[in-house]
Every structure is written in structure tokens, then in C-alpha cells.
PDB file of C-alpha atoms and ligand atoms in Angstrom:
ATOM      1  CA  MET Z 841       6.810  14.783  -1.979  1.00  0.00           C
ATOM      2  CA  LYS Z 842       3.534  15.052  -3.755  1.00  0.00           C
ATOM      3  CA  TRP Z 843       0.238  13.731  -2.658  1.00  0.00           C
ATOM      4  CA  ARG Z 844      -3.451  13.731  -3.501  1.00  0.00           C
ATOM      5  CA  GLU Z 845      -6.093  14.147  -0.931  1.00  0.00           C
ATOM      6  CA  ALA Z 846      -9.832  14.336  -0.591  1.00  0.00           C
ATOM      7  CA  GLY Z 847     -12.522  14.509   2.139  1.00  0.00           C
ATOM      8  CA  SER Z 848     -12.731  16.921   4.992  1.00  0.00           C
ATOM      9  CA  ASN Z 849      -9.589  18.780   6.081  1.00  0.00           C
ATOM     10  CA  THR Z 850     -10.579  18.208   9.673  1.00  0.00           C
ATOM     11  CA  GLY Z 851     -11.567  14.495   9.059  1.00  0.00           C
ATOM     12  CA  ASP Z 852      -9.854  11.494  10.489  1.00  0.00           C
ATOM     13  CA  PRO Z 853      -6.824  10.739   8.420  1.00  0.00           C
ATOM     14  CA  LEU Z 854      -6.309   7.610   6.335  1.00  0.00           C
ATOM     15  CA  ILE Z 855      -3.118   7.339   4.239  1.00  0.00           C
ATOM     16  CA  LEU Z 856      -3.240   5.207   1.179  1.00  0.00           C
ATOM     17  CA  LEU Z 857       0.094   3.699   0.098  1.00  0.00           C
ATOM     18  CA  HIS Z 858       0.378   2.596  -3.558  1.00  0.00           C
ATOM     19  CA  GLY Z 859       1.940  -0.556  -4.930  1.00  0.00           C
ATOM     20  CA  PHE Z 860       4.818  -1.146  -7.400  1.00  0.00           C
ATOM     21  CA  PRO Z 861       5.271   0.322 -10.024  1.00  0.00           C
ATOM     22  CA  PHE Z 862       2.277   2.623  -9.568  1.00  0.00           C
ATOM     23  CA  ASP Z 863       1.588   6.099  -8.040  1.00  0.00           C
ATOM     24  CA  SER Z 864      -1.093   7.731  -5.957  1.00  0.00           C
ATOM     25  CA  SER Z 865      -3.468   7.820  -8.864  1.00  0.00           C
ATOM     26  CA  MET Z 866      -4.188   4.125  -8.305  1.00  0.00           C
ATOM     27  CA  TRP Z 867      -6.383   5.332  -5.399  1.00  0.00           C
ATOM     28  CA  ASP Z 868      -8.542   7.701  -7.579  1.00  0.00           C
ATOM     29  CA  PRO Z 869     -11.696   5.594  -6.980  1.00  0.00           C
ATOM     30  CA  GLN Z 870     -11.188   5.731  -3.253  1.00  0.00           C
ATOM     31  CA  LEU Z 871     -10.422   9.548  -3.291  1.00  0.00           C
ATOM     32  CA  ALA Z 872     -13.668   9.985  -5.238  1.00  0.00           C
ATOM     33  CA  GLU Z 873     -15.722   8.430  -2.406  1.00  0.00           C
ATOM     34  CA  VAL Z 874     -14.356   9.411   0.995  1.00  0.00           C
ATOM     35  CA  PRO Z 875     -16.714   8.545   3.791  1.00  0.00           C
ATOM     36  CA  GLU Z 876     -18.179  11.446   5.897  1.00  0.00           C
ATOM     37  CA  GLY Z 877     -15.778  12.472   8.615  1.00  0.00           C
ATOM     38  CA  TRP Z 878     -12.708  11.146   6.844  1.00  0.00           C
ATOM     39  CA  ARG Z 879      -9.697  12.713   5.126  1.00  0.00           C
ATOM     40  CA  TYR Z 880      -7.892  10.425   2.633  1.00  0.00           C
ATOM     41  CA  ILE Z 881      -4.277  11.203   1.797  1.00  0.00           C
ATOM     42  CA  ALA Z 882      -2.501   9.372  -0.992  1.00  0.00           C
ATOM     43  CA  PRO Z 883       1.195  10.175  -1.348  1.00  0.00           C
ATOM     44  CA  ASP Z 884       3.401   9.350  -4.273  1.00  0.00           C
ATOM     45  CA  LEU Z 885       6.199   7.409  -2.646  1.00  0.00           C
ATOM     46  CA  ARG Z 886       9.773   8.704  -3.180  1.00  0.00           C
ATOM     47  CA  GLY Z 887      10.676   8.558  -6.918  1.00  0.00           C
ATOM     48  CA  PHE Z 888       7.085   7.573  -7.995  1.00  0.00           C
ATOM     49  CA  GLY Z 889       4.416   9.891  -9.546  1.00  0.00           C
ATOM     50  CA  GLY Z 890       5.232  13.486  -8.735  1.00  0.00           C
ATOM     51  CA  SER Z 891       7.597  12.802  -5.876  1.00  0.00           C
ATOM     52  CA  GLU Z 892      11.330  13.327  -6.434  1.00  0.00           C
ATOM     53  CA  LEU Z 893      13.797  10.508  -6.488  1.00  0.00           C
ATOM     54  CA  ILE Z 894      16.098  11.757  -3.796  1.00  0.00           C
ATOM     55  CA  GLY Z 895      19.419  10.069  -2.765  1.00  0.00           C
ATOM     56  CA  ASP Z 896      21.422   7.416  -4.558  1.00  0.00           C
ATOM     57  CA  ARG Z 897      20.463   4.266  -2.690  1.00  0.00           C
ATOM     58  CA  SER Z 898      17.912   1.537  -3.347  1.00  0.00           C
ATOM     59  CA  LEU Z 899      14.365   2.473  -2.250  1.00  0.00           C
ATOM     60  CA  ALA Z 900      14.138   0.684   1.077  1.00  0.00           C
ATOM     61  CA  MET Z 901      10.742   0.001   2.629  1.00  0.00           C
ATOM     62  CA  ASP Z 902      11.953   1.642   5.875  1.00  0.00           C
ATOM     63  CA  GLU Z 903      12.911   4.821   3.921  1.00  0.00           C
ATOM     64  CA  HIS Z 904       9.397   5.002   2.388  1.00  0.00           C
ATOM     65  CA  ALA Z 905       7.938   4.508   5.904  1.00  0.00           C
ATOM     66  CA  ASP Z 906      10.190   7.275   7.297  1.00  0.00           C
ATOM     67  CA  ASP Z 907       8.946   9.572   4.506  1.00  0.00           C
ATOM     68  CA  ILE Z 908       5.353   8.958   5.421  1.00  0.00           C
ATOM     69  CA  VAL Z 909       6.106   9.619   9.086  1.00  0.00           C
ATOM     70  CA  ALA Z 910       7.831  12.926   7.993  1.00  0.00           C
ATOM     71  CA  LEU Z 911       4.749  13.776   5.908  1.00  0.00           C
ATOM     72  CA  MET Z 912       2.478  13.081   8.905  1.00  0.00           C
ATOM     73  CA  ASP Z 913       4.753  15.396  11.069  1.00  0.00           C
ATOM     74  CA  GLU Z 914       4.502  18.107   8.445  1.00  0.00           C
ATOM     75  CA  MET Z 915       0.680  17.820   8.325  1.00  0.00           C
ATOM     76  CA  LYS Z 916       0.567  17.648  12.114  1.00  0.00           C
ATOM     77  CA  ILE Z 917      -1.109  14.204  12.033  1.00  0.00           C
ATOM     78  CA  ASP Z 918      -0.431  12.187  15.232  1.00  0.00           C
ATOM     79  CA  GLN Z 919      -2.066   9.042  14.144  1.00  0.00           C
ATOM     80  CA  ALA Z 920      -3.626   7.759  10.945  1.00  0.00           C
ATOM     81  CA  VAL Z 921      -5.211   4.656   9.481  1.00  0.00           C
ATOM     82  CA  ILE Z 922      -2.598   3.167   7.174  1.00  0.00           C
ATOM     83  CA  CYS Z 923      -3.775   1.281   4.107  1.00  0.00           C
ATOM     84  CA  GLY Z 924      -1.100  -0.209   1.916  1.00  0.00           C
ATOM     85  CA  LEU Z 925      -1.480  -2.305  -1.240  1.00  0.00           C
ATOM     86  CA  SER Z 926       1.314  -4.807  -2.103  1.00  0.00           C
ATOM     87  CA  MET Z 927       4.575  -2.803  -1.878  1.00  0.00           C
ATOM     88  CA  GLY Z 928       2.423  -0.206  -0.063  1.00  0.00           C
ATOM     89  CA  GLY Z 929       1.713  -3.036   2.394  1.00  0.00           C
ATOM     90  CA  TYR Z 930       5.447  -3.737   2.832  1.00  0.00           C
ATOM     91  CA  VAL Z 931       5.770  -0.044   3.747  1.00  0.00           C
ATOM     92  CA  ALA Z 932       2.781  -0.146   5.998  1.00  0.00           C
ATOM     93  CA  LEU Z 933       4.309  -3.133   7.942  1.00  0.00           C
ATOM     94  CA  SER Z 934       7.597  -1.312   8.352  1.00  0.00           C
ATOM     95  CA  LEU Z 935       5.638   1.699   9.629  1.00  0.00           C
ATOM     96  CA  VAL Z 936       3.562  -0.168  12.168  1.00  0.00           C
ATOM     97  CA  MET Z 937       6.533  -2.170  13.442  1.00  0.00           C
ATOM     98  CA  ARG Z 938       8.817   0.922  13.832  1.00  0.00           C
ATOM     99  CA  TYR Z 939       6.263   3.669  14.646  1.00  0.00           C
ATOM    100  CA  PRO Z 940       3.354   1.733  16.255  1.00  0.00           C
ATOM    101  CA  GLU Z 941       2.142   4.871  18.052  1.00  0.00           C
ATOM    102  CA  ARG Z 942       1.504   6.571  14.683  1.00  0.00           C
ATOM    103  CA  VAL Z 943      -0.898   3.921  13.403  1.00  0.00           C
ATOM    104  CA  ARG Z 944      -4.530   3.967  14.434  1.00  0.00           C
ATOM    105  CA  ALA Z 945      -5.495   0.936  12.276  1.00  0.00           C
ATOM    106  CA  LEU Z 946      -3.951  -1.054   9.487  1.00  0.00           C
ATOM    107  CA  VAL Z 947      -5.499  -2.150   6.093  1.00  0.00           C
ATOM    108  CA  LEU Z 948      -3.279  -4.608   4.280  1.00  0.00           C
ATOM    109  CA  VAL Z 949      -4.312  -5.194   0.664  1.00  0.00           C
ATOM    110  CA  ALA Z 950      -2.795  -7.886  -1.575  1.00  0.00           C
ATOM    111  CA  THR Z 951       0.486  -7.937   0.293  1.00  0.00           C
ATOM    112  CA  ARG Z 952       2.604 -10.307   2.440  1.00  0.00           C
ATOM    113  CA  ALA Z 953       4.684 -10.136   5.510  1.00  0.00           C
ATOM    114  CA  SER Z 954       7.470 -12.431   4.317  1.00  0.00           C
ATOM    115  CA  ALA Z 955      10.770 -11.379   2.553  1.00  0.00           C
ATOM    116  CA  ASP Z 956      11.775 -12.452  -0.912  1.00  0.00           C
ATOM    117  CA  THR Z 957      13.097 -16.020  -1.333  1.00  0.00           C
ATOM    118  CA  ALA Z 958      16.714 -16.188  -2.607  1.00  0.00           C
ATOM    119  CA  GLU Z 959      15.370 -17.027  -6.058  1.00  0.00           C
ATOM    120  CA  ALA Z 960      12.885 -14.049  -6.089  1.00  0.00           C
ATOM    121  CA  LYS Z 961      15.735 -11.728  -4.934  1.00  0.00           C
ATOM    122  CA  LYS Z 962      17.850 -12.860  -7.791  1.00  0.00           C
ATOM    123  CA  GLY Z 963      15.040 -12.340 -10.268  1.00  0.00           C
ATOM    124  CA  ARG Z 964      14.447  -8.798  -8.926  1.00  0.00           C
ATOM    125  CA  LEU Z 965      18.174  -7.806  -9.235  1.00  0.00           C
ATOM    126  CA  GLU Z 966      18.245  -9.215 -12.759  1.00  0.00           C
ATOM    127  CA  GLN Z 967      15.062  -7.262 -13.523  1.00  0.00           C
ATOM    128  CA  ALA Z 968      16.634  -4.054 -12.114  1.00  0.00           C
ATOM    129  CA  ALA Z 969      19.628  -4.398 -14.305  1.00  0.00           C
ATOM    130  CA  LYS Z 970      17.385  -5.040 -17.289  1.00  0.00           C
ATOM    131  CA  VAL Z 971      15.213  -1.952 -16.593  1.00  0.00           C
ATOM    132  CA  ARG Z 972      18.400   0.201 -16.262  1.00  0.00           C
ATOM    133  CA  ALA Z 973      19.655  -1.089 -19.580  1.00  0.00           C
ATOM    134  CA  GLU Z 974      16.482  -1.306 -21.658  1.00  0.00           C
ATOM    135  CA  GLY Z 975      13.718   0.735 -19.898  1.00  0.00           C
ATOM    136  CA  VAL Z 976      10.603  -0.302 -18.124  1.00  0.00           C
ATOM    137  CA  GLY Z 977       8.981  -2.306 -20.978  1.00  0.00           C
ATOM    138  CA  SER Z 978       9.916  -5.772 -19.777  1.00  0.00           C
ATOM    139  CA  VAL Z 979       8.412  -5.186 -16.266  1.00  0.00           C
ATOM    140  CA  VAL Z 980       5.260  -3.723 -17.734  1.00  0.00           C
ATOM    141  CA  GLU Z 981       4.762  -6.748 -20.123  1.00  0.00           C
ATOM    142  CA  SER Z 982       5.578  -9.402 -17.542  1.00  0.00           C
ATOM    143  CA  MET Z 983       3.416  -7.820 -14.766  1.00  0.00           C
ATOM    144  CA  LEU Z 984       0.417  -6.578 -16.618  1.00  0.00           C
ATOM    145  CA  PRO Z 985      -1.272 -10.008 -17.275  1.00  0.00           C
ATOM    146  CA  LYS Z 986      -0.943 -10.914 -13.602  1.00  0.00           C
ATOM    147  CA  LEU Z 987      -2.229  -7.701 -12.173  1.00  0.00           C
ATOM    148  CA  LEU Z 988      -5.786  -7.872 -13.269  1.00  0.00           C
ATOM    149  CA  SER Z 989      -8.206 -10.832 -13.388  1.00  0.00           C
ATOM    150  CA  ALA Z 990      -9.435 -12.169 -16.738  1.00  0.00           C
ATOM    151  CA  HIS Z 991     -12.804 -10.660 -15.905  1.00  0.00           C
ATOM    152  CA  SER Z 992     -11.260  -7.221 -15.371  1.00  0.00           C
ATOM    153  CA  ARG Z 993      -9.107  -7.446 -18.512  1.00  0.00           C
ATOM    154  CA  LEU Z 994     -12.188  -8.214 -20.551  1.00  0.00           C
ATOM    155  CA  LYS Z 995     -14.659  -5.875 -18.948  1.00  0.00           C
ATOM    156  CA  LEU Z 996     -12.591  -2.957 -17.738  1.00  0.00           C
ATOM    157  CA  PRO Z 997     -10.384  -1.605 -20.707  1.00  0.00           C
ATOM    158  CA  ASP Z 998     -10.103   1.780 -19.020  1.00  0.00           C
ATOM    159  CA  VAL Z 999      -8.614   0.150 -15.959  1.00  0.00           C
ATOM    160  CA  VAL Z1000      -6.184  -1.863 -18.111  1.00  0.00           C
ATOM    161  CA  GLU Z1001      -5.032   1.374 -19.737  1.00  0.00           C
ATOM    162  CA  LYS Z1002      -4.719   3.246 -16.448  1.00  0.00           C
ATOM    163  CA  VAL Z1003      -2.609   0.473 -14.956  1.00  0.00           C
ATOM    164  CA  ARG Z1004      -0.405   0.354 -18.023  1.00  0.00           C
ATOM    165  CA  ALA Z1005      -0.003   4.104 -18.148  1.00  0.00           C
ATOM    166  CA  MET Z1006       1.057   4.286 -14.466  1.00  0.00           C
ATOM    167  CA  MET Z1007       3.655   1.565 -15.000  1.00  0.00           C
ATOM    168  CA  GLU Z1008       5.022   3.153 -18.162  1.00  0.00           C
ATOM    169  CA  GLY Z1009       5.138   6.489 -16.478  1.00  0.00           C
ATOM    170  CA  THR Z1010       7.458   5.164 -13.692  1.00  0.00           C
ATOM    171  CA  PRO Z1011      11.033   6.344 -14.347  1.00  0.00           C
ATOM    172  CA  PRO Z1012      13.477   3.377 -14.978  1.00  0.00           C
ATOM    173  CA  GLU Z1013      15.767   4.443 -12.218  1.00  0.00           C
ATOM    174  CA  THR Z1014      12.895   4.502  -9.708  1.00  0.00           C
ATOM    175  CA  MET Z1015      11.739   1.110 -10.846  1.00  0.00           C
ATOM    176  CA  ALA Z1016      15.235  -0.372 -10.569  1.00  0.00           C
ATOM    177  CA  ARG Z1017      15.823   1.017  -7.109  1.00  0.00           C
ATOM    178  CA  ALA Z1018      12.360  -0.066  -5.955  1.00  0.00           C
ATOM    179  CA  LEU Z1019      13.128  -3.685  -7.159  1.00  0.00           C
ATOM    180  CA  GLU Z1020      16.399  -3.561  -5.142  1.00  0.00           C
ATOM    181  CA  GLY Z1021      14.581  -2.169  -2.120  1.00  0.00           C
ATOM    182  CA  MET Z1022      11.877  -4.921  -2.252  1.00  0.00           C
ATOM    183  CA  ALA Z1023      14.534  -7.591  -2.648  1.00  0.00           C
ATOM    184  CA  ALA Z1024      16.172  -6.370   0.569  1.00  0.00           C
ATOM    185  CA  ARG Z1025      13.061  -5.985   2.633  1.00  0.00           C
ATOM    186  CA  LYS Z1026      12.694  -7.527   5.981  1.00  0.00           C
ATOM    187  CA  ASP Z1027      10.713 -10.651   6.948  1.00  0.00           C
ATOM    188  CA  TYR Z1028       8.019  -9.600   9.388  1.00  0.00           C
ATOM    189  CA  THR Z1029       6.191 -12.985   9.639  1.00  0.00           C
ATOM    190  CA  GLY Z1030       7.708 -13.661  13.075  1.00  0.00           C
ATOM    191  CA  GLU Z1031       6.561 -10.361  14.419  1.00  0.00           C
ATOM    192  CA  LEU Z1032       2.987 -10.204  13.166  1.00  0.00           C
ATOM    193  CA  ASP Z1033       1.714 -11.196  16.616  1.00  0.00           C
ATOM    194  CA  THR Z1034       3.173  -8.018  18.078  1.00  0.00           C
ATOM    195  CA  ILE Z1035       0.816  -5.779  16.022  1.00  0.00           C
ATOM    196  CA  ASN Z1036      -1.404  -4.174  18.464  1.00  0.00           C
ATOM    197  CA  VAL Z1037      -3.858  -2.155  16.323  1.00  0.00           C
ATOM    198  CA  SER Z1038      -7.007  -3.045  14.572  1.00  0.00           C
ATOM    199  CA  THR Z1039      -6.123  -4.626  11.292  1.00  0.00           C
ATOM    200  CA  MET Z1040      -8.070  -5.681   8.116  1.00  0.00           C
ATOM    201  CA  VAL Z1041      -6.626  -7.841   5.393  1.00  0.00           C
ATOM    202  CA  VAL Z1042      -8.170  -7.541   1.917  1.00  0.00           C
ATOM    203  CA  ARG Z1043      -7.239  -9.831  -0.918  1.00  0.00           C
ATOM    204  CA  GLY Z1044      -8.359 -10.279  -4.633  1.00  0.00           C
ATOM    205  CA  GLU Z1045      -9.895 -13.643  -5.196  1.00  0.00           C
ATOM    206  CA  GLN Z1046      -7.627 -14.466  -8.229  1.00  0.00           C
ATOM    207  CA  ASP Z1047      -4.459 -12.702  -7.154  1.00  0.00           C
ATOM    208  CA  GLU Z1048      -1.498 -14.549  -8.781  1.00  0.00           C
ATOM    209  CA  ILE Z1049       1.178 -12.299  -7.359  1.00  0.00           C
ATOM    210  CA  ILE Z1050       0.384 -12.813  -3.734  1.00  0.00           C
ATOM    211  CA  PRO Z1051      -0.735 -16.389  -2.970  1.00  0.00           C
ATOM    212  CA  ALA Z1052      -3.919 -16.525  -0.708  1.00  0.00           C
ATOM    213  CA  GLY Z1053      -1.882 -18.355   1.928  1.00  0.00           C
ATOM    214  CA  ASP Z1054       0.354 -15.281   2.558  1.00  0.00           C
ATOM    215  CA  MET Z1055      -2.652 -13.161   3.321  1.00  0.00           C
ATOM    216  CA  GLU Z1056      -4.274 -15.948   5.420  1.00  0.00           C
ATOM    217  CA  LEU Z1057      -1.056 -16.080   7.502  1.00  0.00           C
ATOM    218  CA  ILE Z1058      -1.348 -12.312   8.309  1.00  0.00           C
ATOM    219  CA  ALA Z1059      -5.155 -12.627   9.056  1.00  0.00           C
ATOM    220  CA  ARG Z1060      -4.506 -15.641  11.350  1.00  0.00           C
ATOM    221  CA  THR Z1061      -1.564 -14.206  13.156  1.00  0.00           C
ATOM    222  CA  VAL Z1062      -2.463 -10.564  13.733  1.00  0.00           C
ATOM    223  CA  ARG Z1063      -4.754 -10.578  16.803  1.00  0.00           C
ATOM    224  CA  GLY Z1064      -8.394  -9.962  15.811  1.00  0.00           C
ATOM    225  CA  ALA Z1065      -7.678  -9.317  12.220  1.00  0.00           C
ATOM    226  CA  ARG Z1066     -10.604  -9.250   9.744  1.00  0.00           C
ATOM    227  CA  HIS Z1067     -10.219 -10.921   6.373  1.00  0.00           C
ATOM    228  CA  GLU Z1068     -12.072  -9.853   3.339  1.00  0.00           C
ATOM    229  CA  MET Z1069     -11.928 -11.298  -0.230  1.00  0.00           C
ATOM    230  CA  VAL Z1070     -13.037  -9.419  -3.350  1.00  0.00           C
ATOM    231  CA  ALA Z1071     -14.545 -11.705  -5.960  1.00  0.00           C
ATOM    232  CA  LEU Z1072     -13.527 -11.611  -9.594  1.00  0.00           C
ATOM    233  CA  THR Z1073     -10.531  -9.430  -8.792  1.00  0.00           C
ATOM    234  CA  ALA Z1074      -6.805 -10.171  -8.834  1.00  0.00           C
ATOM    235  CA  HIS Z1075      -3.963  -7.981  -7.500  1.00  0.00           C
ATOM    236  CA  LEU Z1076      -5.688  -4.580  -7.634  1.00  0.00           C
ATOM    237  CA  PRO Z1077      -9.150  -5.025  -6.039  1.00  0.00           C
ATOM    238  CA  ASN Z1078      -9.474  -1.270  -5.300  1.00  0.00           C
ATOM    239  CA  LEU Z1079      -9.400  -0.566  -9.024  1.00  0.00           C
ATOM    240  CA  GLU Z1080     -11.056  -3.761 -10.400  1.00  0.00           C
ATOM    241  CA  ALA Z1081     -14.100  -3.614  -8.045  1.00  0.00           C
ATOM    242  CA  PRO Z1082     -13.978  -0.100  -6.545  1.00  0.00           C
ATOM    243  CA  ASP Z1083     -17.570  -0.114  -5.205  1.00  0.00           C
ATOM    244  CA  VAL Z1084     -17.076  -3.343  -3.385  1.00  0.00           C
ATOM    245  CA  PHE Z1085     -13.755  -2.229  -2.070  1.00  0.00           C
ATOM    246  CA  ASN Z1086     -14.992   1.165  -0.972  1.00  0.00           C
ATOM    247  CA  THR Z1087     -17.893  -0.454   0.865  1.00  0.00           C
ATOM    248  CA  ILE Z1088     -15.623  -2.865   2.635  1.00  0.00           C
ATOM    249  CA  LEU Z1089     -13.311  -0.007   3.682  1.00  0.00           C
ATOM    250  CA  ALA Z1090     -16.127   2.344   4.795  1.00  0.00           C
ATOM    251  CA  LYS Z1091     -17.775  -0.454   6.878  1.00  0.00           C
ATOM    252  CA  TYR Z1092     -14.425  -1.262   8.523  1.00  0.00           C
ATOM    253  CA  LEU Z1093     -13.737   2.373   9.269  1.00  0.00           C
ATOM    254  CA  LYS Z1094     -16.995   2.508  11.165  1.00  0.00           C
ATOM    255  CA  THR Z1095     -15.861  -0.263  13.542  1.00  0.00           C
ATOM    256  CA  LEU Z1096     -12.887   1.690  14.703  1.00  0.00           C
ATOM    257  CA  PRO Z1097     -12.846   3.186  18.237  1.00  0.00           C
ATOM    258  CA  PRO Z1098     -12.696   7.042  18.332  1.00  0.00           C
ATOM    259  CA  ALA Z1099      -9.369   8.567  17.270  1.00  0.00           C
ATOM    260  CA  PHE Z1100      -6.856   9.344  20.014  1.00  0.00           C
ATOM    261  CA  LYS Z1101      -5.901  12.940  19.990  1.00  0.00           C
ATOM    262  CA  LEU Z1102      -3.038  14.292  22.176  1.00  0.00           C
ATOM    263  CA  GLY Z1103      -5.265  17.262  23.124  1.00  0.00           C
ATOM    264  CA  ASP Z1104      -7.813  14.776  24.661  1.00  0.00           C
ATOM    265  CA  LEU Z1105      -5.480  13.939  27.515  1.00  0.00           C
ATOM    266  CA  SER Z1106      -6.407  15.589  30.741  1.00  0.00           C
ATOM    267  CA  LEU Z1107      -4.837  14.906  34.115  1.00  0.00           C
ATOM    268  CA  SER Z1108      -6.776  14.941  37.353  1.00  0.00           C
ATOM    269  CA  PHE Z1109      -5.322  14.896  40.896  1.00  0.00           C
TER     270      PHE Z1109
HETATM  271  C1  LIG B 900       3.252  -4.570  -6.014  1.00  0.00           C
HETATM  272  O1  LIG B 900       2.206  -4.590  -6.592  1.00  0.00           O
HETATM  273  O2  LIG B 900       3.571  -3.703  -5.276  1.00  0.00           O
HETATM  274  C2  LIG B 900       4.269  -5.590  -6.367  1.00  0.00           C
HETATM  275  O3  LIG B 900       3.703  -6.629  -7.034  1.00  0.00           O
HETATM  276  C3  LIG B 900       4.941  -6.099  -5.061  1.00  0.00           C
HETATM  277  C4  LIG B 900       6.038  -7.120  -5.335  1.00  0.00           C
HETATM  278  O4  LIG B 900       6.466  -7.214  -6.522  1.00  0.00           O
HETATM  279  O5  LIG B 900       6.356  -7.864  -4.445  1.00  0.00           O
END
């Protein structure tokens, strides 16, 4: 597994989980501005970016979450703030539900807790077959106009190109297996009220991929969740309005209680 990181080696860890079909470079503007006292780590999920596509199954959200926990073990990180965008948010939910003790806080960006509808599943499986037969072009062309707001498409040509390059750089087999993995993902809407860590939900004002209602449901159901909206952005607010996004994130991180470290435990009799 490959990852990018920035900030202080001894800083409090925050792990950034990218969306589909991107890679860790989607977090470049965040890695460029790590608040003091923090360490940001952005892995390439299995098969994406520089991380190898291991195994021969579809890329399940649980498997990505297991990979992140293995990476935390390897880095000797007991707990981290987990920030996931879209598919990264599906992985973040799997992680918090299955390894709640490893999550210090949760930042869910442009994502949802529900599973795919039967129709969406069918569409994903058809898309997976098409990608295997014809390459990634059809996914790139169908997703690109929905990922960025009209404002971003007009004003931010570099971002448009970066997003296109990330998508075109994703190997077809990774894309196909990720589509299958997302089609099979679990519905967590009924379990949102069991999340016991500080949570912030961030959505782009004009996101066409994730309806506002899906994010509102998370914000309403997770106890004490904050809800932020980034104006003039769509599905990728961290790239479309990096300064606003970074400010929201940095402010939120300041609200967190001090990190729990195993070494802090002391027993008295
Ligand atoms: C993503 O950005 O990760 C995808 O849009 C998620 C999805 O297709 O459900």
C-alpha cells in the first residue's frame, strides 16, 4: 500500500480516504496545509494510485477498511480521525462500525449511509462489464460533468484536468472491482445512531451525485453531528474550494477533546 503524508511525524493522525475512481492525490490541497500538531495520511486504497490490486475479488468496503486498520497497526497508530469522501466515506462508515475503538472522530464528505438501490446496483454491474470490455472512458465521460459544479468547471481548469487525469489513471480492473464492491456495500442507515464519536458532515452545495437529503440524514441521526455546506461546489468540495474546506476542517479539529493514548492510562489503588 502506498500513501502520502504531511505534517508532524508526532502529530495527531488524520487519515484521508479518497473517493471513486480517484487516488490519494485528490487530497493534495489538504496535505499542503496541515494544521499545527497534526499528521495527515492519505493512502491509495487497494488497486488505486500506487497501491497494488491484490486478490481476485470485488473491492469490498470492508476490505478497504481492514487495509486501513492494518496500515494503522503498521504505523503504530491506535486511533485516528477518519475523513472519507464519497466511496472513502463508505469505507469510513465500515471502519467506524467494525473498529469503533480505532476512530477518534469522523469526517464524512459527500457520502451516504444507504446501500445502492436495485436499479443502481444493476447500473454499476453493467458499468463494470463495460469498463472491462472497453476501458475506463465511459465512466470518465459520464461522471466528469457531475463531479464539479458549473462554477468550478468554468473557473478551475486545473482542477478539471486533475480530476480527469486521476480517473483516466485508474486501471480498468480496479474500476470494475470497485463498482462491484460499491454495489454490494452494506446499508448503515439503521445503525447511524450507534456512532459514538464526534462526527462532522460536509457537503458540496450543488452535489448531484449525493442528494442533500442523504447527508442531512447522517447529520440528523448521528448524535451531535455538525453539518457544513460548501457553497459553489459539487461532489469534490476539498478540491473545488480548498481554502474553505481546509478552514472548516481545521476549525473542527480544534473542537476535539485530547487524543486518547494507551500510554496515558495509569492505575491507582
Ligand atoms: C465517489 O465519488 O466515490 C463515487 O461517486 C461514489 C459512488 O459512486 O457511489
